[in-house]
Short mmCIF file of C-alpha atoms in Angstrom, two decimals:
data_model
loop_
_atom_site.label_atom_id
_atom_site.label_comp_id
_atom_site.label_asym_id
_atom_site.label_seq_id
_atom_site.Cartn_x
_atom_site.Cartn_y
_atom_site.Cartn_z
CA MET C 1 -53.05 -29.45 202.21
CA ARG C 2 -50.78 -26.84 203.73
CA SER C 3 -47.69 -28.48 202.17
CA ARG C 4 -49.40 -28.36 198.76
CA ASP C 5 -50.25 -24.71 199.28
CA ALA C 6 -46.66 -24.01 200.23
CA ALA C 7 -45.37 -25.77 197.15
CA ALA C 8 -47.78 -23.92 194.93
CA CYS C 9 -46.71 -20.65 196.51
CA LEU C 10 -43.05 -21.43 195.95
CA PHE C 11 -43.75 -22.29 192.31
CA ALA C 12 -45.72 -19.06 191.79
CA CYS C 13 -42.96 -17.05 193.38
CA PHE C 14 -40.42 -18.71 191.12
CA VAL C 15 -42.49 -17.86 188.04
CA ALA C 16 -42.93 -14.27 189.22
CA ILE C 17 -39.19 -13.89 189.78
CA ALA C 18 -38.56 -15.25 186.29
CA TRP C 19 -41.03 -12.75 184.81
CA VAL C 20 -39.44 -9.91 186.76
CA ALA C 21 -36.00 -10.94 185.54
CA ALA C 22 -37.29 -11.01 181.98
CA GLY C 23 -38.99 -7.68 182.61
CA ALA C 24 -35.61 -5.99 182.68
CA VAL C 25 -35.90 -6.34 178.94
CA ALA C 26 -39.46 -7.25 178.18
CA GLY C 27 -41.54 -5.96 181.10
CA PRO C 28 -43.93 -7.96 183.30
CA TRP C 29 -46.47 -8.97 180.60
CA HIS C 30 -44.33 -9.72 177.56
CA SER C 31 -46.57 -10.73 174.63
CA ALA C 32 -46.07 -13.89 172.64
CA ALA C 33 -47.54 -12.14 169.59
CA GLY C 34 -44.50 -9.97 168.93
CA PRO C 35 -44.42 -6.31 167.85
CA THR C 36 -47.18 -4.67 165.86
CA LYS C 37 -46.81 -3.69 162.23
CA PRO C 38 -45.04 -0.31 162.21
CA ARG C 39 -47.20 2.72 161.56
CA ILE C 40 -45.34 5.16 159.32
CA VAL C 41 -45.98 8.74 160.44
CA GLY C 42 -44.91 11.59 158.18
CA PRO C 43 -45.83 13.73 155.17
CA ARG C 44 -47.62 12.23 152.20
CA ARG C 45 -46.97 15.17 149.87
CA THR C 46 -44.12 17.61 150.42
CA THR C 47 -41.62 19.91 148.74
CA ASP C 48 -38.98 18.87 151.32
CA ARG C 49 -36.45 16.45 149.83
CA THR C 50 -35.32 15.40 153.31
CA PRO C 51 -38.62 14.74 155.12
CA THR C 52 -38.63 13.02 158.53
CA PHE C 53 -40.74 9.95 159.28
CA ARG C 54 -41.46 8.11 162.52
CA PHE C 55 -41.98 4.38 162.83
CA VAL C 56 -44.38 3.47 165.63
CA SER C 57 -44.65 -0.15 166.84
CA HIS C 58 -45.81 -1.64 170.14
CA GLU C 59 -45.57 -4.91 172.00
CA ALA C 60 -47.38 -5.60 175.25
CA GLY C 61 -44.98 -5.56 178.18
CA LEU C 62 -42.02 -4.33 176.14
CA ARG C 63 -40.48 -0.89 176.28
CA SER C 64 -40.56 0.88 172.93
CA GLU C 65 -36.78 1.39 173.04
CA ALA C 66 -36.33 -2.38 172.94
CA ILE C 67 -38.08 -2.65 169.56
CA ARG C 68 -35.77 -2.55 166.57
CA ILE C 69 -36.79 -1.17 163.16
CA ARG C 70 -35.57 -2.12 159.72
CA CYS C 71 -36.71 0.00 156.80
CA ALA C 72 -36.11 0.91 153.16
CA VAL C 73 -37.22 3.41 150.53
CA ASP C 74 -38.25 2.03 147.14
CA ARG C 75 -36.53 -1.31 147.90
CA LYS C 76 -37.64 -4.63 149.35
CA ARG C 77 -34.35 -5.29 151.15
CA LEU C 78 -34.51 -3.59 154.55
CA HIS C 79 -31.73 -2.07 156.63
CA ARG C 80 -31.56 -0.97 160.25
CA CYS C 81 -33.22 2.40 160.92
CA GLN C 82 -33.82 4.69 163.87
CA SER C 83 -37.39 5.25 164.99
CA ARG C 84 -37.03 8.74 163.46
CA TYR C 85 -35.81 8.41 159.91
CA THR C 86 -34.81 11.19 157.49
CA PRO C 87 -34.00 9.90 154.00
CA ARG C 88 -32.85 12.00 151.07
CA LEU C 89 -35.46 11.76 148.32
CA SER C 90 -35.70 12.85 144.71
CA VAL C 91 -38.74 14.58 143.18
CA GLY C 92 -41.38 11.95 142.50
CA SER C 93 -43.36 9.19 144.26
CA HIS C 94 -41.70 6.92 146.81
CA THR C 95 -42.67 3.87 148.86
CA LEU C 96 -41.45 3.36 152.43
CA ARG C 97 -41.35 -0.06 154.07
CA ALA C 98 -40.70 -0.84 157.72
CA ARG C 99 -40.62 -3.95 159.90
CA ALA C 100 -40.21 -4.26 163.68
CA SER C 101 -38.52 -6.97 165.76
CA ASP C 102 -38.17 -7.63 169.50
CA PRO C 103 -35.19 -8.96 171.51
CA GLU C 104 -36.46 -12.49 171.15
CA GLY C 105 -36.42 -12.32 167.37
CA ARG C 106 -40.14 -12.03 166.78
CA VAL C 107 -40.86 -9.99 163.66
CA SER C 108 -43.86 -7.87 162.76
CA PRO C 109 -45.64 -7.69 159.41
CA THR C 110 -44.21 -5.07 157.06
CA GLY C 111 -45.76 -1.62 157.18
CA THR C 112 -45.97 0.45 153.99
CA GLY C 113 -46.31 4.19 153.37
CA HIS C 114 -46.18 6.47 150.35
CA VAL C 115 -44.88 10.00 149.84
CA SER C 116 -44.77 12.32 146.84
CA VAL C 117 -41.99 14.89 146.67
CA VAL C 118 -42.97 17.80 144.43
CA ARG C 119 -41.06 20.82 143.25
CA PRO C 120 -41.78 23.98 145.25
CA LEU C 121 -44.11 26.39 143.49
CA PRO C 122 -42.56 29.51 141.98
CA HIS C 123 -43.65 32.81 143.48
CA ALA C 124 -45.09 35.84 141.71
CA ASP C 125 -42.65 38.09 139.91
CA GLN C 126 -43.77 41.14 141.87
CA THR C 127 -45.91 41.84 144.93
CA ILE C 128 -47.40 45.31 145.40
CA ARG C 129 -49.05 46.48 148.61
CA VAL C 130 -52.23 48.33 147.68
CA GLY C 131 -54.44 48.52 150.79
CA THR C 132 -57.04 46.63 152.77
CA ASP C 133 -59.17 43.95 151.10
CA PRO C 134 -58.32 44.19 147.41
CA TYR C 135 -61.10 42.26 145.68
CA ASN C 136 -61.15 42.92 141.95
CA VAL C 137 -58.89 44.01 139.12
CA ALA C 138 -59.53 45.62 135.74
CA GLU C 139 -57.29 46.72 132.87
CA GLY C 140 -57.78 49.88 130.85
CA PHE C 141 -56.44 53.31 129.89
CA GLY C 142 -52.87 52.06 130.18
CA SER C 143 -53.35 51.15 133.84
CA VAL C 144 -54.36 48.40 136.24
CA TRP C 145 -57.27 49.28 138.57
CA ILE C 146 -57.90 47.58 141.93
CA THR C 147 -60.81 48.05 144.33
CA VAL C 148 -59.78 48.23 147.99
CA SER C 149 -61.62 49.12 151.15
CA GLY C 150 -62.78 52.73 150.75
CA GLY C 151 -61.19 53.37 147.40
CA LEU C 152 -59.68 52.57 144.04
CA VAL C 153 -55.96 52.09 143.36
CA ARG C 154 -54.37 52.80 139.99
CA LEU C 155 -51.13 50.99 139.06
CA ASP C 156 -48.58 51.52 136.32
CA PRO C 157 -48.46 48.12 134.53
CA THR C 158 -44.86 48.66 133.48
CA THR C 159 -43.40 49.19 136.94
CA GLY C 160 -46.20 48.10 139.26
CA SER C 161 -45.98 51.40 141.12
CA VAL C 162 -49.07 53.14 142.54
CA VAL C 163 -50.04 56.04 140.26
CA ALA C 164 -53.11 57.24 142.14
CA ARG C 165 -55.45 56.46 145.03
CA ILE C 166 -59.05 57.58 144.59
CA ASP C 167 -61.23 57.84 147.67
CA VAL C 168 -64.61 56.16 147.28
CA VAL C 169 -66.91 55.75 150.25
CA GLY C 170 -68.12 52.32 151.35
CA ARG C 171 -66.76 49.00 150.16
CA PRO C 172 -65.94 49.11 146.45
CA TRP C 173 -66.12 45.57 145.07
CA GLY C 174 -66.54 45.29 141.31
CA VAL C 175 -64.49 47.32 138.83
CA ALA C 176 -64.64 47.57 135.03
CA THR C 177 -63.46 49.85 132.25
CA GLY C 178 -65.06 50.98 129.00
CA GLY C 179 -66.90 53.85 127.40
CA GLY C 180 -64.20 56.31 128.44
CA ALA C 181 -64.58 55.62 132.17
CA VAL C 182 -63.78 53.35 135.08
CA TRP C 183 -66.84 51.88 136.81
CA ILE C 184 -67.17 50.78 140.43
CA ALA C 185 -69.90 48.72 142.09
CA ASN C 186 -70.03 49.50 145.81
CA GLU C 187 -71.28 46.64 147.96
CA THR C 188 -72.07 48.48 151.18
CA ASP C 189 -73.72 51.71 150.07
CA GLY C 190 -75.60 50.31 147.05
CA THR C 191 -74.03 52.65 144.51
CA VAL C 192 -72.38 52.63 141.11
CA THR C 193 -69.66 55.23 140.54
CA ARG C 194 -68.18 56.64 137.34
CA ILE C 195 -64.48 57.62 137.50
CA ASP C 196 -62.78 59.85 134.94
CA PRO C 197 -59.39 58.20 134.17
CA GLY C 198 -58.06 61.51 132.86
CA THR C 199 -58.43 63.28 136.22
CA ASN C 200 -58.83 60.33 138.62
CA SER C 201 -61.98 62.00 139.94
CA ILE C 202 -65.58 60.96 140.50
CA VAL C 203 -67.96 62.08 137.71
CA TRP C 204 -71.15 60.77 139.30
CA ARG C 205 -72.35 58.31 141.89
CA VAL C 206 -75.84 56.77 141.67
CA ARG C 207 -77.66 54.86 144.38
CA LEU C 208 -79.52 51.91 142.90
CA ASP C 209 -82.07 51.70 145.71
CA GLN C 210 -83.65 54.98 146.77
CA ASP C 211 -84.55 53.82 150.29
CA PRO C 212 -82.89 55.80 153.12
CA LEU C 213 -80.98 52.67 154.12
CA PRO C 214 -79.57 50.89 151.06
CA SER C 215 -80.87 47.36 150.70
CA THR C 216 -78.84 46.54 147.60
CA ASN C 217 -75.35 45.08 147.42
CA PRO C 218 -73.98 45.51 143.90
CA VAL C 219 -70.73 43.54 143.55
CA GLY C 220 -70.51 43.14 139.78
CA VAL C 221 -70.19 45.90 137.20
CA ALA C 222 -69.55 45.91 133.45
CA PHE C 223 -69.72 48.17 130.42
CA GLY C 224 -71.08 46.90 127.12
CA GLY C 225 -73.70 47.45 124.46
CA GLY C 226 -73.76 51.17 125.25
CA SER C 227 -74.84 50.67 128.89
CA VAL C 228 -73.44 50.10 132.34
CA TRP C 229 -74.57 46.90 134.08
CA ALA C 230 -74.60 46.27 137.83
CA ALA C 231 -75.36 42.91 139.47
CA ASP C 232 -76.68 42.59 143.01
CA ASN C 233 -75.33 40.09 145.53
CA GLY C 234 -78.39 40.41 147.76
CA SER C 235 -81.06 39.64 145.16
CA ASP C 236 -81.64 38.55 141.57
CA LYS C 237 -81.50 42.12 140.22
CA VAL C 238 -79.34 43.39 137.37
CA TRP C 239 -79.53 47.13 136.65
CA ARG C 240 -78.93 48.82 133.29
CA LEU C 241 -77.68 52.41 133.57
CA ASP C 242 -77.09 55.28 131.19
CA PRO C 243 -73.28 55.78 131.20
CA SER C 244 -73.58 59.55 130.72
CA THR C 245 -76.00 60.35 133.53
CA GLY C 246 -76.28 57.24 135.67
CA GLN C 247 -80.02 57.10 135.08
CA ILE C 248 -81.46 53.64 135.70
CA LEU C 249 -82.84 52.42 132.37
CA GLY C 250 -84.16 49.07 133.54
CA VAL C 251 -83.98 46.23 136.04
CA THR C 252 -83.77 42.56 135.06
CA HIS C 253 -84.40 39.59 137.35
CA VAL C 254 -82.18 36.58 136.66
CA GLY C 255 -80.81 33.68 138.72
CA ASP C 256 -80.41 34.65 142.36
CA SER C 257 -77.64 36.40 144.32
CA HIS C 258 -75.03 37.43 141.78
CA GLU C 259 -71.25 37.24 141.84
CA PHE C 260 -70.18 38.81 138.55
CA VAL C 261 -71.40 40.50 135.38
CA GLY C 262 -69.42 40.81 132.17
CA PHE C 263 -69.80 41.63 128.49
CA GLY C 264 -68.60 39.34 125.72
CA GLU C 265 -69.65 37.87 122.39
CA GLY C 266 -72.19 40.69 122.01
CA ARG C 267 -74.12 39.73 125.14
CA VAL C 268 -74.28 40.51 128.86
CA TRP C 269 -73.48 37.51 131.09
CA VAL C 270 -74.41 37.26 134.77
CA SER C 271 -73.26 34.54 137.19
CA SER C 272 -75.30 33.57 140.24
CA GLU C 273 -74.73 31.63 143.45
CA ASN C 274 -77.38 29.07 142.45
CA GLY C 275 -75.01 27.91 139.70
CA THR C 276 -76.73 29.61 136.78
CA VAL C 277 -75.38 31.99 134.19
CA GLY C 278 -77.84 34.37 132.57
CA ARG C 279 -77.36 35.67 129.03
CA LEU C 280 -79.00 39.08 128.52
CA ASP C 281 -79.86 41.04 125.43
CA PRO C 282 -77.85 44.29 125.73
CA VAL C 283 -80.56 46.35 124.02
CA SER C 284 -83.61 45.29 125.99
CA GLY C 285 -81.92 43.85 129.06
CA ASN C 286 -84.15 40.76 128.79
CA VAL C 287 -82.91 37.29 129.66
CA ASP C 288 -82.70 35.21 126.50
CA GLU C 289 -80.91 32.20 128.02
CA LEU C 290 -80.37 30.73 131.50
CA ILE C 291 -77.58 28.14 131.71
CA GLN C 292 -76.80 25.75 134.56
CA ALA C 293 -73.05 25.93 135.17
CA GLY C 294 -72.18 24.20 138.42
CA ALA C 295 -73.19 24.69 142.04
CA ASP C 296 -71.84 28.20 142.62
CA ALA C 297 -71.04 30.15 139.48
CA ASP C 298 -68.62 32.90 140.48
CA PHE C 299 -66.36 34.78 138.08
CA LEU C 300 -66.60 35.00 134.30
CA GLY C 301 -63.88 35.27 131.69
CA PHE C 302 -63.97 35.66 127.91
CA SER C 303 -61.92 34.36 125.01
CA PRO C 304 -62.85 34.32 121.29
CA GLY C 305 -65.92 32.12 120.97
CA ALA C 306 -66.04 31.11 124.63
CA ILE C 307 -67.33 32.23 128.03
CA TRP C 308 -65.55 30.74 131.06
CA VAL C 309 -67.29 30.18 134.40
CA THR C 310 -65.47 29.38 137.66
CA ASN C 311 -67.12 27.45 140.46
CA TYR C 312 -66.23 27.95 144.10
CA ARG C 313 -68.01 24.89 145.48
CA THR C 314 -67.01 22.41 142.80
CA ASP C 315 -63.69 21.72 141.10
CA LEU C 316 -65.04 22.47 137.63
CA LEU C 317 -64.27 25.24 135.16
CA TYR C 318 -67.12 25.54 132.63
CA ARG C 319 -66.83 26.59 129.02
CA LEU C 320 -69.91 28.01 127.29
CA ASP C 321 -70.33 28.88 123.64
CA PRO C 322 -71.97 32.19 122.60
CA ALA C 323 -75.33 30.41 122.26
CA GLY C 324 -75.14 29.39 125.91
CA ALA C 325 -74.41 25.69 125.49
CA VAL C 326 -71.96 24.01 127.88
CA THR C 327 -69.15 22.76 125.63
CA ALA C 328 -66.59 21.62 128.23
CA LYS C 329 -66.08 20.99 131.94
CA TYR C 330 -62.51 20.96 133.22
CA SER C 331 -61.51 19.74 136.67
CA ILE C 332 -59.04 22.26 138.07
CA GLY C 333 -59.71 22.12 141.83
CA GLY C 334 -62.17 23.74 144.21
CA GLY C 335 -62.30 27.37 145.27
CA ALA C 336 -61.72 28.93 141.84
CA GLN C 337 -62.36 32.67 141.52
CA GLY C 338 -61.17 35.14 138.87
CA VAL C 339 -60.43 33.90 135.35
CA ALA C 340 -58.82 35.70 132.40
CA PHE C 341 -57.41 34.87 128.96
CA ASP C 342 -53.96 36.03 127.88
CA GLY C 343 -54.37 35.23 124.17
CA ALA C 344 -53.18 31.64 124.51
CA SER C 345 -53.96 30.34 128.00
CA LEU C 346 -56.41 30.83 130.84
CA TRP C 347 -55.34 32.02 134.28
CA VAL C 348 -57.48 31.18 137.31
CA ALA C 349 -57.15 32.42 140.91
CA MET C 350 -57.50 29.57 143.44
CA TYR C 351 -58.92 31.17 146.58
CA ASN C 352 -58.32 28.35 149.05
CA ARG C 353 -54.75 27.55 147.99
CA GLY C 354 -53.25 30.99 147.48
CA GLU C 355 -52.28 30.07 143.92
CA VAL C 356 -52.87 31.02 140.33
CA VAL C 357 -53.06 28.22 137.77
CA ARG C 358 -52.44 28.43 134.07
CA VAL C 359 -54.88 26.25 132.11
CA ASP C 360 -54.84 25.03 128.52
CA PRO C 361 -58.23 26.18 127.15
CA ASN C 362 -58.36 23.25 124.70
CA THR C 363 -57.71 20.41 127.15
CA GLY C 364 -58.23 21.84 130.63
CA LYS C 365 -54.77 20.66 131.64
CA VAL C 366 -53.12 22.73 134.36
CA GLN C 367 -49.84 23.84 132.81
CA ARG C 368 -48.39 25.91 135.64
CA ARG C 369 -48.98 26.87 139.27
CA VAL C 370 -47.73 30.04 140.91
CA ARG C 371 -47.72 30.85 144.62
CA ILE C 372 -49.23 34.26 145.39
CA GLY C 373 -50.91 35.93 148.39
CA VAL C 374 -53.73 34.87 150.70
CA LYS C 375 -57.28 34.40 149.40
CA PRO C 376 -56.95 35.67 145.80
CA ARG C 377 -60.13 36.86 144.08
CA GLY C 378 -60.20 38.88 140.86
CA LEU C 379 -57.51 38.95 138.21
CA ALA C 380 -56.80 40.60 134.87
CA VAL C 381 -54.21 40.47 132.10
CA ALA C 382 -52.38 43.70 131.25
CA ALA C 383 -49.06 44.62 129.63
CA GLY C 384 -47.89 41.03 129.32
CA SER C 385 -48.60 40.14 132.94
CA VAL C 386 -51.35 38.63 135.07
CA TRP C 387 -52.45 40.82 137.99
CA VAL C 388 -54.18 39.17 140.95
CA ALA C 389 -55.93 40.79 143.94
CA ASN C 390 -55.02 38.96 147.17
CA SER C 391 -57.96 39.87 149.39
CA ARG C 392 -56.44 38.85 152.74
CA SER C 393 -52.89 40.00 152.06
CA GLY C 394 -53.61 43.57 151.03
CA THR C 395 -51.50 43.00 147.92
CA VAL C 396 -51.59 42.52 144.19
CA SER C 397 -49.40 39.82 142.64
CA ARG C 398 -47.86 40.26 139.22
CA ILE C 399 -46.99 37.21 137.11
CA ARG C 400 -45.23 37.78 133.83
CA VAL C 401 -46.73 35.74 131.00
CA PRO C 402 -43.99 33.64 129.35
#
């Protein structure tokens, strides 16, 4: 029995020595299965025409340096590659293939990856620093008007230079022009303010809620039908004010927390966070239509015969006709904010991407993308350019309309 044990021990030692000798290349537990299919690690969409990829393959008991990679781009015939591979690619879609082999000639299945190389987005033609938290933009009286924290900034649309800064307490949010004045809805102090564009001074300021501590948060403001309209973000209220005195003429309840109010096609239009758009009679202030337009109706824009509604929580841009019917839904991407019409195309601020997109109003096709600042909100068209408020950059971007 002892001689058998000795023989078995000698045989085991011989096998162990052989494994150790092989381990100089393959390690102590070299697998008979061969290397794994390479995992291709790298970008899937990029503007870089020389992106770098890594090929990751394993084999039990084998050092990774001992695995050899063969790869190719857009071809079936493979060539030898390093584990880090940097090809030169053209704009378009490409397919990468990779296969691994070990020193004993065992070959893995072929791994496949895809990458799209896109042209880098153009940047805005001009960037103007205006102040903290620019939220909304309006055009009028030969100027561009931007609400910022604590005030209103007036720009020359020809040069983009700051013409005036008007101090306004609180957090001005909405801005509109019309009826010989500039109008501001102030979110934090619950007021609407009338600005004289001739003197850049405050004519009157009216608090919408007479409580000692304001409980209203007007963020939308518009002029139309002989009245000023203010929409509350904290409730379903829309106020109608006398433009001469600021007297509150009526309060309408529509939708829920509002994002925007505008005037077009002879009606007042109010967007709400519950995805509805209310159409109001400008004489009585009554709601004569309530339209479902997505999950979070935000900004409104107007073109002849159409009302445009952006949605922050869906990727849809809604088109309404003057009667309030939904006539089109265009998929343009999530996080849309301000929308404006330049006479031929729509321009939409994309909050999450820091872009503005140009959209064909007849097809919904995105015709152009422009890189701007961080978290864009409101925009307007003035003097042949699109002006966009970048709320987190403290800037306004100018994009010349081709």
